[in-house]
Each structure stands twice: as structure tokens, then as C-alpha cells.
Coordinates of C-alpha atoms and ligand atoms in Angstrom, one line a residue:
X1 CA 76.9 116.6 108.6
X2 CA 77.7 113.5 109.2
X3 CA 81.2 111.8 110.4
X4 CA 83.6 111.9 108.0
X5 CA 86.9 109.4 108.1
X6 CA 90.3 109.7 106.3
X7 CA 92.1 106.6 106.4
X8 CA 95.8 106.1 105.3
X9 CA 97.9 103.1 104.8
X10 CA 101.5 103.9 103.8
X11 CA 103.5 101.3 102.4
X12 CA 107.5 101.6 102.1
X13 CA 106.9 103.8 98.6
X14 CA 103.7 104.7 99.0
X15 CA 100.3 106.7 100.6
X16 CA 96.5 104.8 99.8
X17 CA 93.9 107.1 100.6
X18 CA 90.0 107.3 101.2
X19 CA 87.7 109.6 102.6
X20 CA 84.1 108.0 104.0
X21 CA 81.1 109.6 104.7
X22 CA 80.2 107.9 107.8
X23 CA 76.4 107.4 107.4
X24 CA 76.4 105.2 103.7
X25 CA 80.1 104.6 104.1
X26 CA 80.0 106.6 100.3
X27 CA 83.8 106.9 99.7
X28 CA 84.0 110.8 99.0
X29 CA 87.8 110.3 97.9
X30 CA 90.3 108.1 97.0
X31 CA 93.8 108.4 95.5
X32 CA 97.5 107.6 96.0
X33 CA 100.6 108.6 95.3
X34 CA 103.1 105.9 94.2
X35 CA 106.9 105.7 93.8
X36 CA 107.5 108.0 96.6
X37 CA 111.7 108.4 96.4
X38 CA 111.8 107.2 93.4
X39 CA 113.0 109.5 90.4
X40 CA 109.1 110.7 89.7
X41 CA 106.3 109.8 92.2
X42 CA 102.8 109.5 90.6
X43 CA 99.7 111.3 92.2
X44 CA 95.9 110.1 91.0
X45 CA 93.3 111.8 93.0
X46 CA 89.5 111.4 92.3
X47 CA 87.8 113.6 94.8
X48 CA 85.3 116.1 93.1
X49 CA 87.3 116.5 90.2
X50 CA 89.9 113.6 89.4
X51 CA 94.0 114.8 89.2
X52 CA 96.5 112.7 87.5
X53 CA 99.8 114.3 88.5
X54 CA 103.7 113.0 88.0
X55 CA 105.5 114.5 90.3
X56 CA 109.1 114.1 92.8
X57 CA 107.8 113.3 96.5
X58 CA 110.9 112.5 97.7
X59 CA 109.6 111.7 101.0
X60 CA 106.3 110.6 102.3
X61 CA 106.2 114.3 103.8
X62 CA 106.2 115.5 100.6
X63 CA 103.8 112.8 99.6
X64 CA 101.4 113.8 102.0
X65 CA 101.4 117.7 101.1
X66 CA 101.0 116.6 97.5
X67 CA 97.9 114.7 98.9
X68 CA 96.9 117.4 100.8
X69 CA 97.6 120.1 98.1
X70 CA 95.3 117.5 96.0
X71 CA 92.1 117.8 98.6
X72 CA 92.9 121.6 98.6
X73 CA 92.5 121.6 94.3
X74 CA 90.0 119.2 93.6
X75 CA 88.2 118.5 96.5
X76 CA 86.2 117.1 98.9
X77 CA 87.1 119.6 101.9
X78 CA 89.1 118.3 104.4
X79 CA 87.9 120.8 106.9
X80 CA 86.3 119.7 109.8
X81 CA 87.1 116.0 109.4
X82 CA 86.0 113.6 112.4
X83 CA 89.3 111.1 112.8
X84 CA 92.2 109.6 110.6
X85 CA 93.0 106.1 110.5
X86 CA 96.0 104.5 110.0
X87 CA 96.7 101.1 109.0
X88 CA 99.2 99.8 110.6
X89 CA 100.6 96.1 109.6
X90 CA 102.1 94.9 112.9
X91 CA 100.4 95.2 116.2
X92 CA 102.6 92.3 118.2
X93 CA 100.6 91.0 121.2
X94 CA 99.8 94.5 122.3
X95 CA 97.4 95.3 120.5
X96 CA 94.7 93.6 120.2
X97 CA 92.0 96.7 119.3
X98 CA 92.6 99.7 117.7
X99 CA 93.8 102.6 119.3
X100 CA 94.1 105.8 119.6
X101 CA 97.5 107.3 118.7
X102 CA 99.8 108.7 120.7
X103 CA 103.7 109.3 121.4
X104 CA 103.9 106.1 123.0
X105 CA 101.8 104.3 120.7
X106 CA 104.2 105.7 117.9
X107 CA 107.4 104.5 120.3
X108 CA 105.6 100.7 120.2
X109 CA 105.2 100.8 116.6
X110 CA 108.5 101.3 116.4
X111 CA 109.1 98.9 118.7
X112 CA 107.2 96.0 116.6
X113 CA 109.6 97.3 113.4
X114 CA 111.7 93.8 113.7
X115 CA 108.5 92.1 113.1
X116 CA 107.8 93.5 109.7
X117 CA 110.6 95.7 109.2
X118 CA 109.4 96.7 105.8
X119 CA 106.0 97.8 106.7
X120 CA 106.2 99.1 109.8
X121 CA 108.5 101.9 109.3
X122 CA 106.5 103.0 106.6
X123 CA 103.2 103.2 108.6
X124 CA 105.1 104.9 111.1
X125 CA 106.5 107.3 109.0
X126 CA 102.5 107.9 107.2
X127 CA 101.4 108.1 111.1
X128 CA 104.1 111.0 112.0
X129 CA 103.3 113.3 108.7
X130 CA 100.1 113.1 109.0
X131 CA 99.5 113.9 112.8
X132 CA 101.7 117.0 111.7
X133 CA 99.7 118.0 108.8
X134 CA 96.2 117.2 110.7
X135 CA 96.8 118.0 113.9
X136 CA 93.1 118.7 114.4
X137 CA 91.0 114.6 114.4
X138 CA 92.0 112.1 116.4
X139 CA 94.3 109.6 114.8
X140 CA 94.0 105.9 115.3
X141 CA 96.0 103.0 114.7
X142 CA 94.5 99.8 113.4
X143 CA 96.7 96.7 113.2
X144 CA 96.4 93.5 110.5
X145 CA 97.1 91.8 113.1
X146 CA 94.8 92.3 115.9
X147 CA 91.4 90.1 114.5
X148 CA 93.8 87.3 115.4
X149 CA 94.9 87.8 118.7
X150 CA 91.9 85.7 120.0
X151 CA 93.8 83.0 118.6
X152 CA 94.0 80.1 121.6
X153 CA 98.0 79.1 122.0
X154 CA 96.8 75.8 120.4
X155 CA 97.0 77.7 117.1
X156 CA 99.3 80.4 117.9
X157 CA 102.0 78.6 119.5
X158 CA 105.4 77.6 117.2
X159 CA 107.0 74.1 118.9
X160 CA 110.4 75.7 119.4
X161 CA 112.2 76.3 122.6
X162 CA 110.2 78.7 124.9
X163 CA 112.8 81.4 125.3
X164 CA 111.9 82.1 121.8
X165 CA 108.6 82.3 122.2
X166 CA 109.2 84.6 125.3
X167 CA 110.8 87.5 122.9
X168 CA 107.6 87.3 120.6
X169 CA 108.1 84.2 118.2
X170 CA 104.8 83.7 117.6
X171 CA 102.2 83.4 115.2
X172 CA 100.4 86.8 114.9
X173 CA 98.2 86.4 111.2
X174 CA 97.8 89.5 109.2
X175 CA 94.9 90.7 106.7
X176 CA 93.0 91.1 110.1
X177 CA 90.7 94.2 109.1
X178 CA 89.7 92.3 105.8
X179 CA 89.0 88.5 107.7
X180 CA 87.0 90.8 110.6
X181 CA 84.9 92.4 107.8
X182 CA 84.3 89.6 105.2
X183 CA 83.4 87.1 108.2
X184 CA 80.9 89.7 109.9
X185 CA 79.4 89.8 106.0
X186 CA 79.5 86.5 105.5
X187 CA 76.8 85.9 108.6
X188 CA 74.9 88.8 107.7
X189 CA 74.5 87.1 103.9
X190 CA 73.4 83.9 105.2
X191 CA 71.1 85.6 107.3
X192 CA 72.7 83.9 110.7
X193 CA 73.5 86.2 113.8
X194 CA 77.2 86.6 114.2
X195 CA 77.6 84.5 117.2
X196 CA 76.4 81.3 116.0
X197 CA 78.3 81.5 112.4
X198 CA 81.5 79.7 112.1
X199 CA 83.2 81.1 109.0
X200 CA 86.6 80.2 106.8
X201 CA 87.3 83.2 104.8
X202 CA 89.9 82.2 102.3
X203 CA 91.6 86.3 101.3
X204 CA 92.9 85.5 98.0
X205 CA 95.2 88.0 96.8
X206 CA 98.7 88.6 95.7
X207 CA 99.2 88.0 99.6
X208 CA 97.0 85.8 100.5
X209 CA 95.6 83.8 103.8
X210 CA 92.8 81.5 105.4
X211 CA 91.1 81.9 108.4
X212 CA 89.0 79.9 110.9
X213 CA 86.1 82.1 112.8
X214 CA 83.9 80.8 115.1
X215 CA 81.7 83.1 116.2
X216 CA 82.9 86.0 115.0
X217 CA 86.0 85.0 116.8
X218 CA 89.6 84.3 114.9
X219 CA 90.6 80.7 115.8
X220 CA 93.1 80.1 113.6
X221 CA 94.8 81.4 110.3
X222 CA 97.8 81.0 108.2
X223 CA 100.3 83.4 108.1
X224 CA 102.2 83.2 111.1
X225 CA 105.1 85.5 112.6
X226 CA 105.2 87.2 109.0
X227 CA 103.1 86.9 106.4
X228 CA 105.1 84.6 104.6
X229 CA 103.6 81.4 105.8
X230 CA 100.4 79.3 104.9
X231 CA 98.8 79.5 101.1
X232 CA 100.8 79.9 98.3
X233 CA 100.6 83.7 96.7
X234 CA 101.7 85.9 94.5
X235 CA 105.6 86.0 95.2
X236 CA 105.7 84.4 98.4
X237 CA 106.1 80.5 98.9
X238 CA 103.4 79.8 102.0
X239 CA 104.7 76.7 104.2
X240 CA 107.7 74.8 103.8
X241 CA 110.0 72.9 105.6
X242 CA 111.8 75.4 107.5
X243 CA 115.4 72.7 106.9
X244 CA 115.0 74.4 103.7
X245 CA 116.9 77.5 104.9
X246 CA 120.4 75.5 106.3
X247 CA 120.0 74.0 103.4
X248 CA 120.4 76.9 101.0
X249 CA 122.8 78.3 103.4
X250 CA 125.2 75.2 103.3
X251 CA 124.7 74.3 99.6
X252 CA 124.1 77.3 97.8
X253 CA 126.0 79.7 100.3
X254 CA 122.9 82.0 100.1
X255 CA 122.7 85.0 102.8
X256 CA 120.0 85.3 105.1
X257 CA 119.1 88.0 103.1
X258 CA 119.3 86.2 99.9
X259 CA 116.5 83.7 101.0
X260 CA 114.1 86.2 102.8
X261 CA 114.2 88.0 99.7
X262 CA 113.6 85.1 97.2
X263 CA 111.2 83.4 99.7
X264 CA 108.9 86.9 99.7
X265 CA 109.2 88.5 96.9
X266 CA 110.6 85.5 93.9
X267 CA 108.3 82.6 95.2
X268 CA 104.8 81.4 95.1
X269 CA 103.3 81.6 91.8
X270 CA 106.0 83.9 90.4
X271 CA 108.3 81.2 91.4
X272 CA 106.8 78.1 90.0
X273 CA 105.9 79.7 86.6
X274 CA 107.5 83.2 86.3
X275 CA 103.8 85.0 86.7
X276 CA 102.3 86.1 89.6
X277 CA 99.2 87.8 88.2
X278 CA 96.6 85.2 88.6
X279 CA 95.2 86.2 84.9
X280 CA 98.5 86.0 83.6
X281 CA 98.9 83.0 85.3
X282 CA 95.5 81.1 83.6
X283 CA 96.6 82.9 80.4
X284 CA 100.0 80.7 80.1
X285 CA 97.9 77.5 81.6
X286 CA 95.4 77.8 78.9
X287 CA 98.7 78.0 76.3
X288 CA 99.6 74.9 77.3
X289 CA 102.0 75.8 80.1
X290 CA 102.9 73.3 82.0
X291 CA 104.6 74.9 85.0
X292 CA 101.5 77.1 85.0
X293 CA 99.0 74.3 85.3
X294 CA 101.3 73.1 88.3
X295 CA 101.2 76.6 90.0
X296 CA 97.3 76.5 89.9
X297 CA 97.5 73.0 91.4
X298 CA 99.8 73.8 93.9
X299 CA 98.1 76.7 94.9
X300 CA 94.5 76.1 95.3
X301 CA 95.4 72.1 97.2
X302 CA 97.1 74.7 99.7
X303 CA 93.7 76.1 100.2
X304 CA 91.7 73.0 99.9
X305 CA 93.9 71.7 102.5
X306 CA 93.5 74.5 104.4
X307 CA 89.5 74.3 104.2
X308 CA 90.0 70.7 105.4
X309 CA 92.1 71.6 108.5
X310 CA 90.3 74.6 109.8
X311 CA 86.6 73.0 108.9
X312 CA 87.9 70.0 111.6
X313 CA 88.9 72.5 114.1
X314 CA 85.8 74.3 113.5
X315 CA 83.8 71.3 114.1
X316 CA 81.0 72.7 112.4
X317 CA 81.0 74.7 109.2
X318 CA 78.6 77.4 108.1
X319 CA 80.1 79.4 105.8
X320 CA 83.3 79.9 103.4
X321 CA 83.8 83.6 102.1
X322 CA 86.4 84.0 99.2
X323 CA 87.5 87.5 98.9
X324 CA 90.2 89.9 97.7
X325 CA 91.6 90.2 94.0
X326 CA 92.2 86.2 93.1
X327 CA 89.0 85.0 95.7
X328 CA 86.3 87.7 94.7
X329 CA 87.2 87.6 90.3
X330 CA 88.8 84.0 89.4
X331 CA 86.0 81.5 89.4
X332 CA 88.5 78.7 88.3
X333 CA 90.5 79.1 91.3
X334 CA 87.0 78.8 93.7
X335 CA 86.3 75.8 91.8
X336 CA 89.6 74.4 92.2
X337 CA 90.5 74.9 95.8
X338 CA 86.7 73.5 96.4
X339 CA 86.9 70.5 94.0
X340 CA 85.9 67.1 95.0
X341 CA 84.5 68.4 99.0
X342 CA 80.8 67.8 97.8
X343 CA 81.6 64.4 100.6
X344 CA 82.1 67.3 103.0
X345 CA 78.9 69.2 102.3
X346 CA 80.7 71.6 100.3
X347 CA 78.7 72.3 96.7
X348 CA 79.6 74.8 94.3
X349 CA 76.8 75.9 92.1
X350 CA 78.9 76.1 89.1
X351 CA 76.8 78.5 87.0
X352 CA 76.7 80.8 90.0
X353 CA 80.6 80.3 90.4
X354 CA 80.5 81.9 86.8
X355 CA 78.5 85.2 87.3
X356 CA 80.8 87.9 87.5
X357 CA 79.5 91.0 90.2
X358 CA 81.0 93.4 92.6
X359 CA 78.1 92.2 95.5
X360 CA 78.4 89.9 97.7
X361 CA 76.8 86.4 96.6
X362 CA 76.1 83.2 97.8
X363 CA 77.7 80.5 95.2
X364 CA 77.4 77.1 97.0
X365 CA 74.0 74.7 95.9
X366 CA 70.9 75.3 97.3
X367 CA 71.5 71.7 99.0
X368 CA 74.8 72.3 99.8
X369 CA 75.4 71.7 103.8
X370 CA 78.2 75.0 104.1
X371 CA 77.2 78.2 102.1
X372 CA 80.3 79.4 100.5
X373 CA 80.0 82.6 99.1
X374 CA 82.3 85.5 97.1
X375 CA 82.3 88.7 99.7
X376 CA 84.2 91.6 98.5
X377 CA 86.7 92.9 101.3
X378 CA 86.7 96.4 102.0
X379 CA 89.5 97.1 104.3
X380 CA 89.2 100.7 104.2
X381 CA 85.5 100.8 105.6
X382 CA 86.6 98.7 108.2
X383 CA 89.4 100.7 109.6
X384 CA 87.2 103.6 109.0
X385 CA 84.5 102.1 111.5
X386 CA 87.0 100.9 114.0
X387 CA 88.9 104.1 113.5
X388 CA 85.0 106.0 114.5
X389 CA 84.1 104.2 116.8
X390 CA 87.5 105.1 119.2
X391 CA 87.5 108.7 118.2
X392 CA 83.9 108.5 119.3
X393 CA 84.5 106.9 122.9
X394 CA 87.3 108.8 123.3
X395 CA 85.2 112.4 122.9
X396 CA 82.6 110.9 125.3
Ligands
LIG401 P1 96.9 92.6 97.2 O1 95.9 93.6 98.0 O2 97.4 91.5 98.0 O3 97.9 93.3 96.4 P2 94.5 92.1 95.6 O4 93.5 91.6 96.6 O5 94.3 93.5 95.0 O6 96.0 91.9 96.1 O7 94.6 91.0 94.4 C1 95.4 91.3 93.3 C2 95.4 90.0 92.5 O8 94.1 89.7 92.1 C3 96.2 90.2 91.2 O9 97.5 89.9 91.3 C4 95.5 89.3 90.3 O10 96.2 88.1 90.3 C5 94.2 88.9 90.9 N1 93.0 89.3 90.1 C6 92.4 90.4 89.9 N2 91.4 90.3 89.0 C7 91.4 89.0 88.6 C8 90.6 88.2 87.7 N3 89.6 88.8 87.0 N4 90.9 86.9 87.5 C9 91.9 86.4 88.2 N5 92.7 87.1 89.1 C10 92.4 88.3 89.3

């Protein structure tokens, strides 16, 4: 048989699931349970037999049993399973590779909490059931944020005084499993070896970021010490000037909390036109909205800009890779963000713009100096390699 991976990646109210054969990465499983501590959790499995299941996990323990009782009912086995992976959102400058999870581990997770205090409890708290329900497989931790520690301190660096940066004020960049997978794609599409690719893969979401690769080496990317900054997403703004904050302080007496709140979660395009679903979004432009029209336009110039910056630090571009939700299904939004750079080499074909698939595909002109290209993401496969490939050296 061949290796078998379960990966996890609890959020504050929920546990994501998928089981992967090893050998065609054939997902064997998949499911989650939402609404944990909430008044009734939800439970959709689709293993051999697909469950549907309200329920009451008032605790991600009790999440996990219902998850486990799920495997038990409708299958795959769990029996005999080679390692679990955990996605875990914060990795500081510690980690820059996955790892394999222990006590400590767990203590420097904990650790990192400040840094994304609502995500990293919650992996934390996934990581700690589950090595107590499987205490079999190896469990590995694999951090959004450790593609990006490569970064040079050119592009890491925040101009502030250094006694900050000394206690971890930083730029960190998340999305990291997703930019490592799509940019490795993205050379394997245009037929390039790794090494001699340079990439900017542009993960459109409802987060969303950019990133510079050169090599199959992270450079640069946009979020920074959270995920707040760079491109403009679903709820959250992306840059501004950080004189914002005093201001909002002084003039509108906000709390700190106040604006983290409305900066993360009642910004971005939610902000500038009360949607934040990109189709919801193009549904009010093409009423005639015109706060909508403005969201679009803010939001895909912060990517054009984006391509600009990190295609001069690259030097030399190869390849752009949209991916995720917005970058992989909204071909107005590619054409948008990419509008007017034919001066840079940058062509979109726009009838292959248009196709709508789930492969990866190569939209750019035949002529067109940079290949851009729509690469699904799939985070899952790549913690579940990374996730193998410790358990593996650590059983050697
Ligand atoms: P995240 O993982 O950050 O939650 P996803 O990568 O799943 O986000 O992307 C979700 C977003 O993708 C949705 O909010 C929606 O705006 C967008 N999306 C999905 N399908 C389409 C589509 N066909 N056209 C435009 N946007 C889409």
C-alpha cells in the first residue's frame, strides 16, 4: 500500500480535512466540520460514502471525534496511516521547513500566538487533539510562512527602530504552501527547470497575496508581519499609510481593537462596496454600481502594481501564475490586473483568458515575452508532501 497522509488545518471554528494516497496524490477523503462552539456545528464527510451531519462540537476535541467517528462510518480506514500534517499559519523566523512535532514544537507554536493570535491557537489546539486521538503517525507541522523565509532583509526588513525589529517586527508573508506549489507548477508548465524560472504568482483569494520567486526561491511578497498588508482582498484593506491608525484613534476615538477589526475583517472589497465575494462583486458592477466598479479598480491596480515592482526586482520575468478562488475563476480580474503591460512583454491571450477549466493553463500569447498562466493551488498536496517527506527522513 502506498503512503497515505491526513492533513488538518484548524481554524478558530473549524477542522478541514483530506486524506491522500501518496502515489497519484488521489484525495481518498475530504470533509470538515464547521461552527465548532457555536450552537450546532456542521459535519460533511465524503469518504466512501458521503455524511452530512448537524451536530454540537463544542470543542475542537469533540470536533475531531466527530471526524473520527465519520472515518470510522463511512470510510476510508484510518488504520495504518503514514503521518498527519498540520497546517500551521505562523512559523516566526524559526521555522523555516517543516517539522516534525513535538512538546517543544507545540511550546513555540504557542509562542508565535502574538503573531497571529487568531490562527494560531487554533492550529495548536487541532495539533494537541489530534496527536491524542492518533497517537500512532508522526505529526508534522507545516507553516504559511516558511516559503518566505528566504526572503533577503532588503525585502523583509520594516524601516522602524531596530529594537523592534529585534522582538520579531518583521515581515514574514503567509500563503507559503500554496506560492511553493503553484511556482514549482508554474516551471514545470512552461517546461523550464525550477532553477532558472523566476515566477510572480499572484494567490487571489478572499486573502489574497503576490509573490516574487527566483528560482524556486521566495524574494519577496506582500503580506508582511500579518496578513493584512499588500493587495486588496476580500475584507481586509492591503497597504495603507500606517498615520491612518493615530488618526482614527485621535479623531474617531476608535480602540486598537476597533481598527484591527475593521481593517481585517470590514475592509477591502467588502469595504469599498459592501461585497466581498468577487462574483457578487462583478454582479453589482455590471448593475451599474459604481462603488463596485471602483473596488475592481482598486483592487486589480494593487496587483498590477505589484507585477510592476516585483518584475523590476526580479530583473527577468518568466512566468506569472494566478491561483486561488478570484486568480484561478475570474477572467475579468486577470485581464484587469494585466491591462496595458503588453509594453512589458506581458500578453494576455484573451480568448484563452475566457476558457473556463480546473488544469493548469498557459493564457499569455504565443508572442508574449512572460507566460502567465492560471495554476490551481493545492495546498493540501503540498503539506501532504512536505508532511511525507519528514516522516520519511525521520524513520530512516
Ligand atoms: P480563501 O481560501 O482565501 O478563503 P479562495 O481561494 O477559496 O479563498 O477564494 C474564494 C473567493 O474566490 C470567493 O470569495 C470568490 O470571491 C472567489 N471566486 C470563486 N469563484 C469565482 C468565480 N467564478 N468568479 C469570481 N470569483 C470567484
Amino acid at each position: 500500500m502506498t503512503a497515505r497522509v491526513l492533513v488538518l488545518n484548524c481554524g478558530s471554528s473549524s477542522i478541514k480535512y483530506r486524506l491522500l494516497d501518496m502515489g497519484d496524490g488521489e484525495v481518498l477523503a475530504s470533509g470538515l466540520v464547521e461552527r465548532i462552539g457555536e450552537e450546532s456545528s456542521l459535519l460533511v464527510h465524503r469518504g466512501t460514502s458521503r455524511i452530512e451531519r448537524p451536530g454540537s462540537c463544542a470543542t475542537h476535541a469533540e470536533g475531531m471525534r466527530a471526524v473520527l467517528d465519520a472515518f470510522a462510518e463511512a470510510g476510508p480506514s484510518l488504520e495504518g496511516i503514514t503521518a498527519v500534517g498540520h497546517r500551521v499559519v505562523h512559523g516566526g523566523s524559526r521555522y523555516s521547513t517543516p517539522v516534525l512535532i513535538d512538546d517543544g514544537v507545540e511550546q513555540a507554536i504557542e509562542e508565535l500566538s502574538p503573531l497571529a493570535p487568531l490562527h494560531n491557537p487554533a492550529n495548536l489546539t487541532g495539533i494537541r487533539v489530534a496527536r491524542e486521538a492518533f497517537p500512532g503517525p508522526p505529526h508534522v507541522a507545516v507553516f504559511d510562512t516558511a516559503f518566505h523565509q528566504t526572503m533577503p532583509p532588503a525585502s523583509y526588513l520594516y524601516a522602524v527602530p531596530r529594537e523592534w525589529t529585534d522582538e520579531g517586527v518583521r515581515r514574514y508573508g503567509f500563503h507559503g504552501t500554496s506560492h511553493a506549489y503553484v511556482s514549482r507548477a508554474a516551471a514545470g508548465l512552461a517546461g523550464r527547470s525550477l532553477a532558472e524560472t523566476n515566477t510572480i504568482v499572484l494567490h487571489l483569494g478572499n486573502g489574497a497575496s503576490a509573490s516574487a520567486v527566483r528560482g524556486g526561491v521566495c524574494v519577496d511578497t506582500s503580506m508582511g508581519l500579518t496578513p493584512l498588508e499588500g493587495l486588496v482582498m476580500g475584507t481586509r484593506s492591503g497597504d495603507l499609510d500606517p498615520a491612518l491608525i493615530p488618526y482614527l484613534v485621535r479623531t474617531r476615538k476608535m480602540s486598537v481593537d476597533e481598527i484591527d477589526d475593521a481593517l481585517n475583517t470590514r475592509s477591502g472589497l467588502l469595504g469599498l462596496c459592501g461585497a466581498n465575494d468577487m462574483r457578487e462583486v462583478w454582479r453589482r458592477v455590471d448593475a451599474g454600481d459604481a462603488d463596485a466598479a471602483e473596488a475592481v479598480e482598486v483592487a486589480t491596480q494593487r496587483v498590477k502594481k505589484y507585477v510592476g515592482a516585483y518584475y523590476a526586482l526580479l530583473g527577468r520575468l518568466d512566468c506569472i501564475a494566478f491561483t486561488a478562488g478570484v486568480g484561478e475563476n475570474d477572467h475579468r480580474t486577470r485581464a484587469l490586473s494585466l491591462a496595458g503591460l503588453h509594453p512589458l512583454g506581458i500578453e494576455l491571450d484573451p480568448a484563452a483568458n475566457a476558457v473556463r477549466s480546473a488544469e493548469p493553463r498557459t493564457i499569455s500569447t504565443p508572442g508574449s515575452a512572460v507566460r502567465v498562466m492560471v495554476v490551481p493551488t493545492n495546498e493540501e498536496l503540498e503539506i501532504a508532501g512536505q508532511t511525507l517527506a519528514v516522516a520519511l527522513g525521520q524513520r530512516t
